[in-house]
mmCIF file with all atom_site columns, C-alpha atoms and ligand atoms in Angstrom:
data_model
loop_
_atom_site.group_PDB
_atom_site.id
_atom_site.type_symbol
_atom_site.label_atom_id
_atom_site.label_alt_id
_atom_site.label_comp_id
_atom_site.label_asym_id
_atom_site.label_entity_id
_atom_site.label_seq_id
_atom_site.pdbx_PDB_ins_code
_atom_site.Cartn_x
_atom_site.Cartn_y
_atom_site.Cartn_z
_atom_site.occupancy
_atom_site.B_iso_or_equiv
_atom_site.pdbx_formal_charge
_atom_site.auth_seq_id
_atom_site.auth_comp_id
_atom_site.auth_asym_id
_atom_site.auth_atom_id
_atom_site.pdbx_PDB_model_num
ATOM   1   C CA  . MET Z 1 1   ? 139.506 -262.773 234.988 1.00 0.00 ? 1   MET Z CA  1
ATOM   2   C CA  . ASP Z 1 2   ? 143.231 -263.642 234.153 1.00 0.00 ? 2   ASP Z CA  1
ATOM   3   C CA  . SER Z 1 3   ? 145.204 -262.089 231.287 1.00 0.00 ? 3   SER Z CA  1
ATOM   4   C CA  . PRO Z 1 4   ? 145.172 -264.149 228.087 1.00 0.00 ? 4   PRO Z CA  1
ATOM   5   C CA  . SER Z 1 5   ? 148.950 -264.656 228.531 1.00 0.00 ? 5   SER Z CA  1
ATOM   6   C CA  . ALA Z 1 6   ? 147.622 -266.686 232.130 1.00 0.00 ? 6   ALA Z CA  1
ATOM   7   C CA  . HIS Z 1 7   ? 147.072 -268.929 229.918 1.00 0.00 ? 7   HIS Z CA  1
ATOM   8   C CA  . ARG Z 1 8   ? 149.936 -269.558 227.790 1.00 0.00 ? 8   ARG Z CA  1
ATOM   9   C CA  . ILE Z 1 9   ? 151.400 -273.037 227.329 1.00 0.00 ? 9   ILE Z CA  1
ATOM   10  C CA  . GLY Z 1 10  ? 155.657 -273.395 226.811 1.00 0.00 ? 10  GLY Z CA  1
ATOM   11  C CA  . VAL Z 1 11  ? 157.383 -273.448 223.940 1.00 0.00 ? 11  VAL Z CA  1
ATOM   12  C CA  . GLY Z 1 12  ? 155.880 -274.150 219.918 1.00 0.00 ? 12  GLY Z CA  1
ATOM   13  C CA  . VAL Z 1 13  ? 157.382 -275.415 217.280 1.00 0.00 ? 13  VAL Z CA  1
ATOM   14  C CA  . TYR Z 1 14  ? 155.851 -273.739 214.045 1.00 0.00 ? 14  TYR Z CA  1
ATOM   15  C CA  . ALA Z 1 15  ? 157.686 -276.187 211.566 1.00 0.00 ? 15  ALA Z CA  1
ATOM   16  C CA  . GLY Z 1 16  ? 157.460 -276.738 207.837 1.00 0.00 ? 16  GLY Z CA  1
ATOM   17  C CA  . SER Z 1 17  ? 159.312 -275.737 204.790 1.00 0.00 ? 17  SER Z CA  1
ATOM   18  C CA  . PHE Z 1 18  ? 157.722 -272.583 203.946 1.00 0.00 ? 18  PHE Z CA  1
ATOM   19  C CA  . ASP Z 1 19  ? 159.365 -272.416 200.721 1.00 0.00 ? 19  ASP Z CA  1
ATOM   20  C CA  . PRO Z 1 20  ? 158.234 -269.179 200.553 1.00 0.00 ? 20  PRO Z CA  1
ATOM   21  C CA  . VAL Z 1 21  ? 156.441 -267.825 203.323 1.00 0.00 ? 21  VAL Z CA  1
ATOM   22  C CA  . HIS Z 1 22  ? 152.815 -266.953 202.637 1.00 0.00 ? 22  HIS Z CA  1
ATOM   23  C CA  . ASN Z 1 23  ? 150.512 -265.521 204.855 1.00 0.00 ? 23  ASN Z CA  1
ATOM   24  C CA  . GLY Z 1 24  ? 148.472 -267.977 205.995 1.00 0.00 ? 24  GLY Z CA  1
ATOM   25  C CA  . HIS Z 1 25  ? 151.194 -268.959 207.344 1.00 0.00 ? 25  HIS Z CA  1
ATOM   26  C CA  . LEU Z 1 26  ? 152.047 -265.673 208.669 1.00 0.00 ? 26  LEU Z CA  1
ATOM   27  C CA  . ASP Z 1 27  ? 148.712 -265.824 210.006 1.00 0.00 ? 27  ASP Z CA  1
ATOM   28  C CA  . ILE Z 1 28  ? 149.270 -269.129 211.809 1.00 0.00 ? 28  ILE Z CA  1
ATOM   29  C CA  . ALA Z 1 29  ? 152.751 -267.959 212.932 1.00 0.00 ? 29  ALA Z CA  1
ATOM   30  C CA  . ARG Z 1 30  ? 150.471 -265.068 214.820 1.00 0.00 ? 30  ARG Z CA  1
ATOM   31  C CA  . ARG Z 1 31  ? 148.127 -267.272 216.503 1.00 0.00 ? 31  ARG Z CA  1
ATOM   32  C CA  . ALA Z 1 32  ? 150.256 -269.440 217.697 1.00 0.00 ? 32  ALA Z CA  1
ATOM   33  C CA  . ALA Z 1 33  ? 152.389 -266.682 219.530 1.00 0.00 ? 33  ALA Z CA  1
ATOM   34  C CA  . ARG Z 1 34  ? 149.464 -265.966 221.311 1.00 0.00 ? 34  ARG Z CA  1
ATOM   35  C CA  . LEU Z 1 35  ? 149.169 -269.158 222.229 1.00 0.00 ? 35  LEU Z CA  1
ATOM   36  C CA  . PHE Z 1 36  ? 152.767 -270.192 223.469 1.00 0.00 ? 36  PHE Z CA  1
ATOM   37  C CA  . ASP Z 1 37  ? 155.029 -268.165 225.994 1.00 0.00 ? 37  ASP Z CA  1
ATOM   38  C CA  . ARG Z 1 38  ? 157.780 -268.934 223.056 1.00 0.00 ? 38  ARG Z CA  1
ATOM   39  C CA  . LEU Z 1 39  ? 157.706 -269.836 219.543 1.00 0.00 ? 39  LEU Z CA  1
ATOM   40  C CA  . ILE Z 1 40  ? 159.376 -271.296 217.101 1.00 0.00 ? 40  ILE Z CA  1
ATOM   41  C CA  . VAL Z 1 41  ? 159.063 -271.362 213.620 1.00 0.00 ? 41  VAL Z CA  1
ATOM   42  C CA  . ALA Z 1 42  ? 161.352 -273.753 212.879 1.00 0.00 ? 42  ALA Z CA  1
ATOM   43  C CA  . VAL Z 1 43  ? 162.439 -274.174 208.837 1.00 0.00 ? 43  VAL Z CA  1
ATOM   44  C CA  . TYR Z 1 44  ? 163.250 -277.310 206.864 1.00 0.00 ? 44  TYR Z CA  1
ATOM   45  C CA  . ASP Z 1 45  ? 166.328 -277.447 205.208 1.00 0.00 ? 45  ASP Z CA  1
ATOM   46  C CA  . ARG Z 1 46  ? 165.634 -280.207 202.799 1.00 0.00 ? 46  ARG Z CA  1
ATOM   47  C CA  . PRO Z 1 47  ? 162.195 -281.387 202.809 1.00 0.00 ? 47  PRO Z CA  1
ATOM   48  C CA  . SER Z 1 48  ? 161.790 -284.604 200.146 1.00 0.00 ? 48  SER Z CA  1
ATOM   49  C CA  . LYS Z 1 49  ? 160.059 -281.222 197.551 1.00 0.00 ? 49  LYS Z CA  1
ATOM   50  C CA  . SER Z 1 50  ? 161.914 -279.630 194.796 1.00 0.00 ? 50  SER Z CA  1
ATOM   51  C CA  . LEU Z 1 51  ? 162.966 -276.350 196.497 1.00 0.00 ? 51  LEU Z CA  1
ATOM   52  C CA  . LEU Z 1 52  ? 163.341 -272.581 194.985 1.00 0.00 ? 52  LEU Z CA  1
ATOM   53  C CA  . PHE Z 1 53  ? 164.238 -271.597 197.487 1.00 0.00 ? 53  PHE Z CA  1
ATOM   54  C CA  . SER Z 1 54  ? 167.882 -271.869 199.799 1.00 0.00 ? 54  SER Z CA  1
ATOM   55  C CA  . PRO Z 1 55  ? 166.944 -272.577 203.513 1.00 0.00 ? 55  PRO Z CA  1
ATOM   56  C CA  . GLU Z 1 56  ? 168.676 -269.355 204.476 1.00 0.00 ? 56  GLU Z CA  1
ATOM   57  C CA  . GLN Z 1 57  ? 166.455 -267.934 202.723 1.00 0.00 ? 57  GLN Z CA  1
ATOM   58  C CA  . ARG Z 1 58  ? 163.731 -268.938 203.586 1.00 0.00 ? 58  ARG Z CA  1
ATOM   59  C CA  . ILE Z 1 59  ? 164.327 -268.322 206.942 1.00 0.00 ? 59  ILE Z CA  1
ATOM   60  C CA  . ASP Z 1 60  ? 164.925 -264.950 205.874 1.00 0.00 ? 60  ASP Z CA  1
ATOM   61  C CA  . LEU Z 1 61  ? 161.954 -264.592 204.073 1.00 0.00 ? 61  LEU Z CA  1
ATOM   62  C CA  . PHE Z 1 62  ? 159.619 -265.557 207.369 1.00 0.00 ? 62  PHE Z CA  1
ATOM   63  C CA  . ARG Z 1 63  ? 161.992 -263.246 209.371 1.00 0.00 ? 63  ARG Z CA  1
ATOM   64  C CA  . ALA Z 1 64  ? 160.601 -260.337 206.685 1.00 0.00 ? 64  ALA Z CA  1
ATOM   65  C CA  . GLY Z 1 65  ? 156.541 -261.250 207.289 1.00 0.00 ? 65  GLY Z CA  1
ATOM   66  C CA  . LEU Z 1 66  ? 156.784 -262.008 210.372 1.00 0.00 ? 66  LEU Z CA  1
ATOM   67  C CA  . HIS Z 1 67  ? 158.618 -258.646 210.860 1.00 0.00 ? 67  HIS Z CA  1
ATOM   68  C CA  . ALA Z 1 68  ? 155.908 -256.533 208.576 1.00 0.00 ? 68  ALA Z CA  1
ATOM   69  C CA  . ALA Z 1 69  ? 153.645 -258.283 211.155 1.00 0.00 ? 69  ALA Z CA  1
ATOM   70  C CA  . GLY Z 1 70  ? 154.750 -256.751 214.460 1.00 0.00 ? 70  GLY Z CA  1
ATOM   71  C CA  . ALA Z 1 71  ? 155.099 -260.714 216.250 1.00 0.00 ? 71  ALA Z CA  1
ATOM   72  C CA  . GLN Z 1 72  ? 156.544 -260.530 219.215 1.00 0.00 ? 72  GLN Z CA  1
ATOM   73  C CA  . ASN Z 1 73  ? 158.343 -263.664 221.100 1.00 0.00 ? 73  ASN Z CA  1
ATOM   74  C CA  . VAL Z 1 74  ? 158.619 -265.745 217.622 1.00 0.00 ? 74  VAL Z CA  1
ATOM   75  C CA  . VAL Z 1 75  ? 161.900 -266.867 217.072 1.00 0.00 ? 75  VAL Z CA  1
ATOM   76  C CA  . VAL Z 1 76  ? 162.945 -268.059 213.489 1.00 0.00 ? 76  VAL Z CA  1
ATOM   77  C CA  . ASP Z 1 77  ? 165.714 -271.317 212.867 1.00 0.00 ? 77  ASP Z CA  1
ATOM   78  C CA  . GLY Z 1 78  ? 166.269 -273.313 210.719 1.00 0.00 ? 78  GLY Z CA  1
ATOM   79  C CA  . TYR Z 1 79  ? 167.283 -277.441 211.534 1.00 0.00 ? 79  TYR Z CA  1
ATOM   80  C CA  . SER Z 1 80  ? 167.536 -280.551 210.018 1.00 0.00 ? 80  SER Z CA  1
ATOM   81  C CA  . GLY Z 1 81  ? 166.618 -284.342 210.758 1.00 0.00 ? 81  GLY Z CA  1
ATOM   82  C CA  . LEU Z 1 82  ? 162.789 -284.941 212.432 1.00 0.00 ? 82  LEU Z CA  1
ATOM   83  C CA  . THR Z 1 83  ? 160.764 -282.131 213.566 1.00 0.00 ? 83  THR Z CA  1
ATOM   84  C CA  . VAL Z 1 84  ? 159.843 -284.296 216.189 1.00 0.00 ? 84  VAL Z CA  1
ATOM   85  C CA  . THR Z 1 85  ? 163.609 -284.705 217.636 1.00 0.00 ? 85  THR Z CA  1
ATOM   86  C CA  . TYR Z 1 86  ? 164.339 -280.811 217.239 1.00 0.00 ? 86  TYR Z CA  1
ATOM   87  C CA  . ALA Z 1 87  ? 160.516 -279.798 219.424 1.00 0.00 ? 87  ALA Z CA  1
ATOM   88  C CA  . ARG Z 1 88  ? 161.447 -283.004 222.269 1.00 0.00 ? 88  ARG Z CA  1
ATOM   89  C CA  . ASP Z 1 89  ? 164.736 -281.025 222.629 1.00 0.00 ? 89  ASP Z CA  1
ATOM   90  C CA  . ARG Z 1 90  ? 163.208 -277.703 223.250 1.00 0.00 ? 90  ARG Z CA  1
ATOM   91  C CA  . ALA Z 1 91  ? 160.337 -279.721 225.262 1.00 0.00 ? 91  ALA Z CA  1
ATOM   92  C CA  . ALA Z 1 92  ? 157.842 -278.380 223.188 1.00 0.00 ? 92  ALA Z CA  1
ATOM   93  C CA  . CYS Z 1 93  ? 154.853 -278.785 221.443 1.00 0.00 ? 93  CYS Z CA  1
ATOM   94  C CA  . ILE Z 1 94  ? 155.022 -278.965 217.523 1.00 0.00 ? 94  ILE Z CA  1
ATOM   95  C CA  . VAL Z 1 95  ? 152.464 -276.770 216.146 1.00 0.00 ? 95  VAL Z CA  1
ATOM   96  C CA  . ARG Z 1 96  ? 150.763 -277.203 212.753 1.00 0.00 ? 96  ARG Z CA  1
ATOM   97  C CA  . GLY Z 1 97  ? 148.450 -275.672 210.575 1.00 0.00 ? 97  GLY Z CA  1
ATOM   98  C CA  . LEU Z 1 98  ? 144.673 -277.023 208.803 1.00 0.00 ? 98  LEU Z CA  1
ATOM   99  C CA  . ARG Z 1 99  ? 143.595 -275.814 205.866 1.00 0.00 ? 99  ARG Z CA  1
ATOM   100 C CA  . ALA Z 1 100 ? 141.056 -278.076 205.317 1.00 0.00 ? 100 ALA Z CA  1
ATOM   101 C CA  . VAL Z 1 101 ? 139.126 -281.953 205.410 1.00 0.00 ? 101 VAL Z CA  1
ATOM   102 C CA  . THR Z 1 102 ? 142.352 -282.501 202.727 1.00 0.00 ? 102 THR Z CA  1
ATOM   103 C CA  . ASP Z 1 103 ? 145.068 -281.584 205.192 1.00 0.00 ? 103 ASP Z CA  1
ATOM   104 C CA  . PHE Z 1 104 ? 143.860 -284.215 207.948 1.00 0.00 ? 104 PHE Z CA  1
ATOM   105 C CA  . ASP Z 1 105 ? 144.689 -287.209 206.915 1.00 0.00 ? 105 ASP Z CA  1
ATOM   106 C CA  . TYR Z 1 106 ? 148.734 -286.565 206.152 1.00 0.00 ? 106 TYR Z CA  1
ATOM   107 C CA  . GLU Z 1 107 ? 148.770 -283.942 209.422 1.00 0.00 ? 107 GLU Z CA  1
ATOM   108 C CA  . VAL Z 1 108 ? 147.743 -287.040 211.694 1.00 0.00 ? 108 VAL Z CA  1
ATOM   109 C CA  . GLN Z 1 109 ? 148.888 -289.577 210.230 1.00 0.00 ? 109 GLN Z CA  1
ATOM   110 C CA  . MET Z 1 110 ? 152.370 -287.341 210.990 1.00 0.00 ? 110 MET Z CA  1
ATOM   111 C CA  . ALA Z 1 111 ? 151.744 -286.530 214.610 1.00 0.00 ? 111 ALA Z CA  1
ATOM   112 C CA  . GLN Z 1 112 ? 150.484 -290.007 215.211 1.00 0.00 ? 112 GLN Z CA  1
ATOM   113 C CA  . MET Z 1 113 ? 154.100 -291.405 214.178 1.00 0.00 ? 113 MET Z CA  1
ATOM   114 C CA  . ASN Z 1 114 ? 155.399 -288.862 216.340 1.00 0.00 ? 114 ASN Z CA  1
ATOM   115 C CA  . ARG Z 1 115 ? 153.306 -289.473 219.059 1.00 0.00 ? 115 ARG Z CA  1
ATOM   116 C CA  . HIS Z 1 116 ? 155.169 -293.299 218.407 1.00 0.00 ? 116 HIS Z CA  1
ATOM   117 C CA  . LEU Z 1 117 ? 158.811 -292.174 218.365 1.00 0.00 ? 117 LEU Z CA  1
ATOM   118 C CA  . GLU Z 1 118 ? 158.532 -289.237 220.845 1.00 0.00 ? 118 GLU Z CA  1
ATOM   119 C CA  . ALA Z 1 119 ? 155.402 -289.877 223.365 1.00 0.00 ? 119 ALA Z CA  1
ATOM   120 C CA  . ASP Z 1 120 ? 155.998 -286.553 225.037 1.00 0.00 ? 120 ASP Z CA  1
ATOM   121 C CA  . VAL Z 1 121 ? 155.573 -284.464 222.255 1.00 0.00 ? 121 VAL Z CA  1
ATOM   122 C CA  . GLU Z 1 122 ? 151.865 -283.161 221.908 1.00 0.00 ? 122 GLU Z CA  1
ATOM   123 C CA  . THR Z 1 123 ? 150.929 -281.689 217.942 1.00 0.00 ? 123 THR Z CA  1
ATOM   124 C CA  . VAL Z 1 124 ? 148.399 -278.847 218.684 1.00 0.00 ? 124 VAL Z CA  1
ATOM   125 C CA  . PHE Z 1 125 ? 146.188 -278.263 215.180 1.00 0.00 ? 125 PHE Z CA  1
ATOM   126 C CA  . LEU Z 1 126 ? 145.331 -274.376 214.756 1.00 0.00 ? 126 LEU Z CA  1
ATOM   127 C CA  . GLN Z 1 127 ? 142.248 -274.022 211.794 1.00 0.00 ? 127 GLN Z CA  1
ATOM   128 C CA  . GLY Z 1 128 ? 143.751 -272.154 209.083 1.00 0.00 ? 128 GLY Z CA  1
ATOM   129 C CA  . ALA Z 1 129 ? 142.143 -268.757 208.728 1.00 0.00 ? 129 ALA Z CA  1
ATOM   130 C CA  . LEU Z 1 130 ? 138.880 -268.903 206.221 1.00 0.00 ? 130 LEU Z CA  1
ATOM   131 C CA  . GLU Z 1 131 ? 140.420 -266.194 203.967 1.00 0.00 ? 131 GLU Z CA  1
ATOM   132 C CA  . TYR Z 1 132 ? 143.763 -268.136 203.463 1.00 0.00 ? 132 TYR Z CA  1
ATOM   133 C CA  . ALA Z 1 133 ? 142.468 -271.550 202.765 1.00 0.00 ? 133 ALA Z CA  1
ATOM   134 C CA  . PHE Z 1 134 ? 143.357 -271.352 199.447 1.00 0.00 ? 134 PHE Z CA  1
ATOM   135 C CA  . LEU Z 1 135 ? 146.710 -270.496 199.976 1.00 0.00 ? 135 LEU Z CA  1
ATOM   136 C CA  . SER Z 1 136 ? 149.843 -273.195 198.881 1.00 0.00 ? 136 SER Z CA  1
ATOM   137 C CA  . SER Z 1 137 ? 153.668 -272.566 198.819 1.00 0.00 ? 137 SER Z CA  1
ATOM   138 C CA  . THR Z 1 138 ? 152.797 -274.189 195.606 1.00 0.00 ? 138 THR Z CA  1
ATOM   139 C CA  . LEU Z 1 139 ? 150.336 -272.242 194.305 1.00 0.00 ? 139 LEU Z CA  1
ATOM   140 C CA  . VAL Z 1 140 ? 152.220 -268.999 195.257 1.00 0.00 ? 140 VAL Z CA  1
ATOM   141 C CA  . LYS Z 1 141 ? 154.436 -269.733 193.058 1.00 0.00 ? 141 LYS Z CA  1
ATOM   142 C CA  . ASP Z 1 142 ? 152.534 -271.458 189.818 1.00 0.00 ? 142 ASP Z CA  1
ATOM   143 C CA  . VAL Z 1 143 ? 151.335 -267.595 189.739 1.00 0.00 ? 143 VAL Z CA  1
ATOM   144 C CA  . ALA Z 1 144 ? 154.397 -265.703 190.035 1.00 0.00 ? 144 ALA Z CA  1
ATOM   145 C CA  . ARG Z 1 145 ? 155.873 -267.944 187.558 1.00 0.00 ? 145 ARG Z CA  1
ATOM   146 C CA  . GLY Z 1 146 ? 152.857 -266.681 185.290 1.00 0.00 ? 146 GLY Z CA  1
ATOM   147 C CA  . GLY Z 1 147 ? 152.881 -263.280 186.644 1.00 0.00 ? 147 GLY Z CA  1
ATOM   148 C CA  . ALA Z 1 148 ? 150.033 -262.503 188.040 1.00 0.00 ? 148 ALA Z CA  1
ATOM   149 C CA  . ARG Z 1 149 ? 149.489 -260.180 191.398 1.00 0.00 ? 149 ARG Z CA  1
ATOM   150 C CA  . LEU Z 1 150 ? 151.274 -261.451 194.395 1.00 0.00 ? 150 LEU Z CA  1
ATOM   151 C CA  . GLU Z 1 151 ? 149.582 -258.919 196.112 1.00 0.00 ? 151 GLU Z CA  1
ATOM   152 C CA  . GLY Z 1 152 ? 146.951 -260.182 199.723 1.00 0.00 ? 152 GLY Z CA  1
ATOM   153 C CA  . LEU Z 1 153 ? 149.058 -263.912 199.319 1.00 0.00 ? 153 LEU Z CA  1
ATOM   154 C CA  . VAL Z 1 154 ? 152.271 -263.053 200.437 1.00 0.00 ? 154 VAL Z CA  1
ATOM   155 C CA  . PRO Z 1 155 ? 154.292 -260.267 201.737 1.00 0.00 ? 155 PRO Z CA  1
ATOM   156 C CA  . PRO Z 1 156 ? 155.733 -257.103 199.554 1.00 0.00 ? 156 PRO Z CA  1
ATOM   157 C CA  . ALA Z 1 157 ? 159.608 -258.624 200.463 1.00 0.00 ? 157 ALA Z CA  1
ATOM   158 C CA  . VAL Z 1 158 ? 158.534 -262.963 199.220 1.00 0.00 ? 158 VAL Z CA  1
ATOM   159 C CA  . ALA Z 1 159 ? 156.534 -261.372 195.850 1.00 0.00 ? 159 ALA Z CA  1
ATOM   160 C CA  . ASP Z 1 160 ? 160.006 -259.687 195.467 1.00 0.00 ? 160 ASP Z CA  1
ATOM   161 C CA  . ALA Z 1 161 ? 161.834 -262.658 196.352 1.00 0.00 ? 161 ALA Z CA  1
ATOM   162 C CA  . LEU Z 1 162 ? 160.178 -264.203 193.957 1.00 0.00 ? 162 LEU Z CA  1
ATOM   163 C CA  . ARG Z 1 163 ? 160.240 -262.521 191.321 1.00 0.00 ? 163 ARG Z CA  1
ATOM   164 C CA  . THR Z 1 164 ? 163.691 -262.185 191.351 1.00 0.00 ? 164 THR Z CA  1
ATOM   165 C CA  . ARG Z 1 165 ? 164.574 -265.957 191.611 1.00 0.00 ? 165 ARG Z CA  1
ATOM   166 C CA  . LEU Z 1 166 ? 162.331 -266.570 188.868 1.00 0.00 ? 166 LEU Z CA  1
ATOM   167 C CA  . GLN Z 1 167 ? 163.849 -263.841 186.458 1.00 0.00 ? 167 GLN Z CA  1
ATOM   168 C CA  . GLN Z 1 168 ? 166.926 -265.900 187.408 1.00 0.00 ? 168 GLN Z CA  1
ATOM   169 C CA  . GLY Z 1 169 ? 165.378 -269.074 186.273 1.00 0.00 ? 169 GLY Z CA  1
ATOM   170 C CA  . ARG Z 1 170 ? 164.156 -272.761 187.051 1.00 0.00 ? 170 ARG Z CA  1
ATOM   171 C CA  . PRO Z 1 171 ? 166.554 -274.698 189.851 1.00 0.00 ? 171 PRO Z CA  1
HETATM 172 P P1  . LIG R 2 .   ? 155.243 -278.416 204.812 1.00 0.00 ? 1   LIG R P1  1
HETATM 173 O O1  . LIG R 2 .   ? 155.415 -278.872 206.261 1.00 0.00 ? 1   LIG R O1  1
HETATM 174 O O2  . LIG R 2 .   ? 154.544 -280.001 204.771 1.00 0.00 ? 1   LIG R O2  1
HETATM 175 O O3  . LIG R 2 .   ? 156.317 -278.512 204.049 1.00 0.00 ? 1   LIG R O3  1
HETATM 176 P P2  . LIG R 2 .   ? 154.410 -275.772 204.432 1.00 0.00 ? 1   LIG R P2  1
HETATM 177 O O4  . LIG R 2 .   ? 155.342 -275.723 204.631 1.00 0.00 ? 1   LIG R O4  1
HETATM 178 O O5  . LIG R 2 .   ? 153.809 -275.239 203.305 1.00 0.00 ? 1   LIG R O5  1
HETATM 179 O O6  . LIG R 2 .   ? 153.980 -277.303 204.673 1.00 0.00 ? 1   LIG R O6  1
HETATM 180 O O7  . LIG R 2 .   ? 153.279 -275.577 205.290 1.00 0.00 ? 1   LIG R O7  1
HETATM 181 C C1  . LIG R 2 .   ? 154.013 -275.956 207.008 1.00 0.00 ? 1   LIG R C1  1
HETATM 182 C C2  . LIG R 2 .   ? 152.563 -275.669 208.058 1.00 0.00 ? 1   LIG R C2  1
HETATM 183 O O8  . LIG R 2 .   ? 151.972 -274.656 207.429 1.00 0.00 ? 1   LIG R O8  1
HETATM 184 C C3  . LIG R 2 .   ? 152.163 -277.457 207.696 1.00 0.00 ? 1   LIG R C3  1
HETATM 185 O O9  . LIG R 2 .   ? 151.353 -277.450 208.859 1.00 0.00 ? 1   LIG R O9  1
HETATM 186 C C4  . LIG R 2 .   ? 150.570 -276.760 206.694 1.00 0.00 ? 1   LIG R C4  1
HETATM 187 O O10 . LIG R 2 .   ? 149.446 -277.240 207.448 1.00 0.00 ? 1   LIG R O10 1
HETATM 188 C C5  . LIG R 2 .   ? 150.543 -275.059 207.450 1.00 0.00 ? 1   LIG R C5  1
HETATM 189 N N1  . LIG R 2 .   ? 149.890 -274.436 206.094 1.00 0.00 ? 1   LIG R N1  1
HETATM 190 C C6  . LIG R 2 .   ? 150.203 -274.451 204.588 1.00 0.00 ? 1   LIG R C6  1
HETATM 191 N N2  . LIG R 2 .   ? 149.176 -273.574 204.142 1.00 0.00 ? 1   LIG R N2  1
HETATM 192 C C7  . LIG R 2 .   ? 148.165 -272.792 205.101 1.00 0.00 ? 1   LIG R C7  1
HETATM 193 C C8  . LIG R 2 .   ? 147.537 -272.425 205.067 1.00 0.00 ? 1   LIG R C8  1
HETATM 194 N N3  . LIG R 2 .   ? 147.223 -271.628 203.656 1.00 0.00 ? 1   LIG R N3  1
HETATM 195 N N4  . LIG R 2 .   ? 146.679 -271.603 206.702 1.00 0.00 ? 1   LIG R N4  1
HETATM 196 C C9  . LIG R 2 .   ? 146.935 -272.642 207.181 1.00 0.00 ? 1   LIG R C9  1
HETATM 197 N N5  . LIG R 2 .   ? 147.893 -273.366 207.664 1.00 0.00 ? 1   LIG R N5  1
HETATM 198 C C10 . LIG R 2 .   ? 148.681 -273.107 206.275 1.00 0.00 ? 1   LIG R C10 1
#
C-alpha cells in the first residue's frame, strides 16, 4: 500500500486575514499540511476589514499556533495584492476552509473569480471540523472584549495577545 505522502499534491496556499488565528484555522492548516508537500499560510496584509492586529503580529501568532500544534512542512508568509496571483507565482493551489453553508456562496464566488483570472490555479476546500464550526475571528474578538474565557478557542499565545491588545484600547 502507498504511504500517505505518496498522495501529496505539491504546494498549497492557505490564505486569509487571520485576525487573529483561532483553532478552526489551525485545524485546517494542520490537515492541509497532510495533503500538500508544502503548505504556505499566506496572511493578507490589508483586507477590507478593520483589523485588530498588524500583519507582523498576525504572522507571528499563526507561527506560534503552528509551533504549539507541531505542524511540519508549513511556512507562514505575508502578502499583499491578489491571492490568486500569489498562488500562481508559486504554482500552488489555494486552500480555503468551509464552516457551513453560510461560507459557501462567498467562497464559490471567489473561487470562480480566481479561476476566471488564472485558469491554472485550483481552489481546494476543506470542510471545517464540527467542533470549530462556530468559530470566527470576529466572534473571538467579541468574546475577548467581553472578558470571557478564550481557552479552547485560540492557542494560549493568541489569548495573551488579545488581552494585551485590548488593554491598549480600540484600533
Ligand atoms: P478571510 O480570508 O475571509 O479574511 P479568515 O482569515 O477568517 O477569512 O479565514 C481564512 C480561511 O479560514 C477562510 O477560508 C475561512 O473560511 C476559513 N475559516 C475561518 N474560520 C473557520 C473555522 N471555524 N473552521 C474552518 N475554516 C475556517
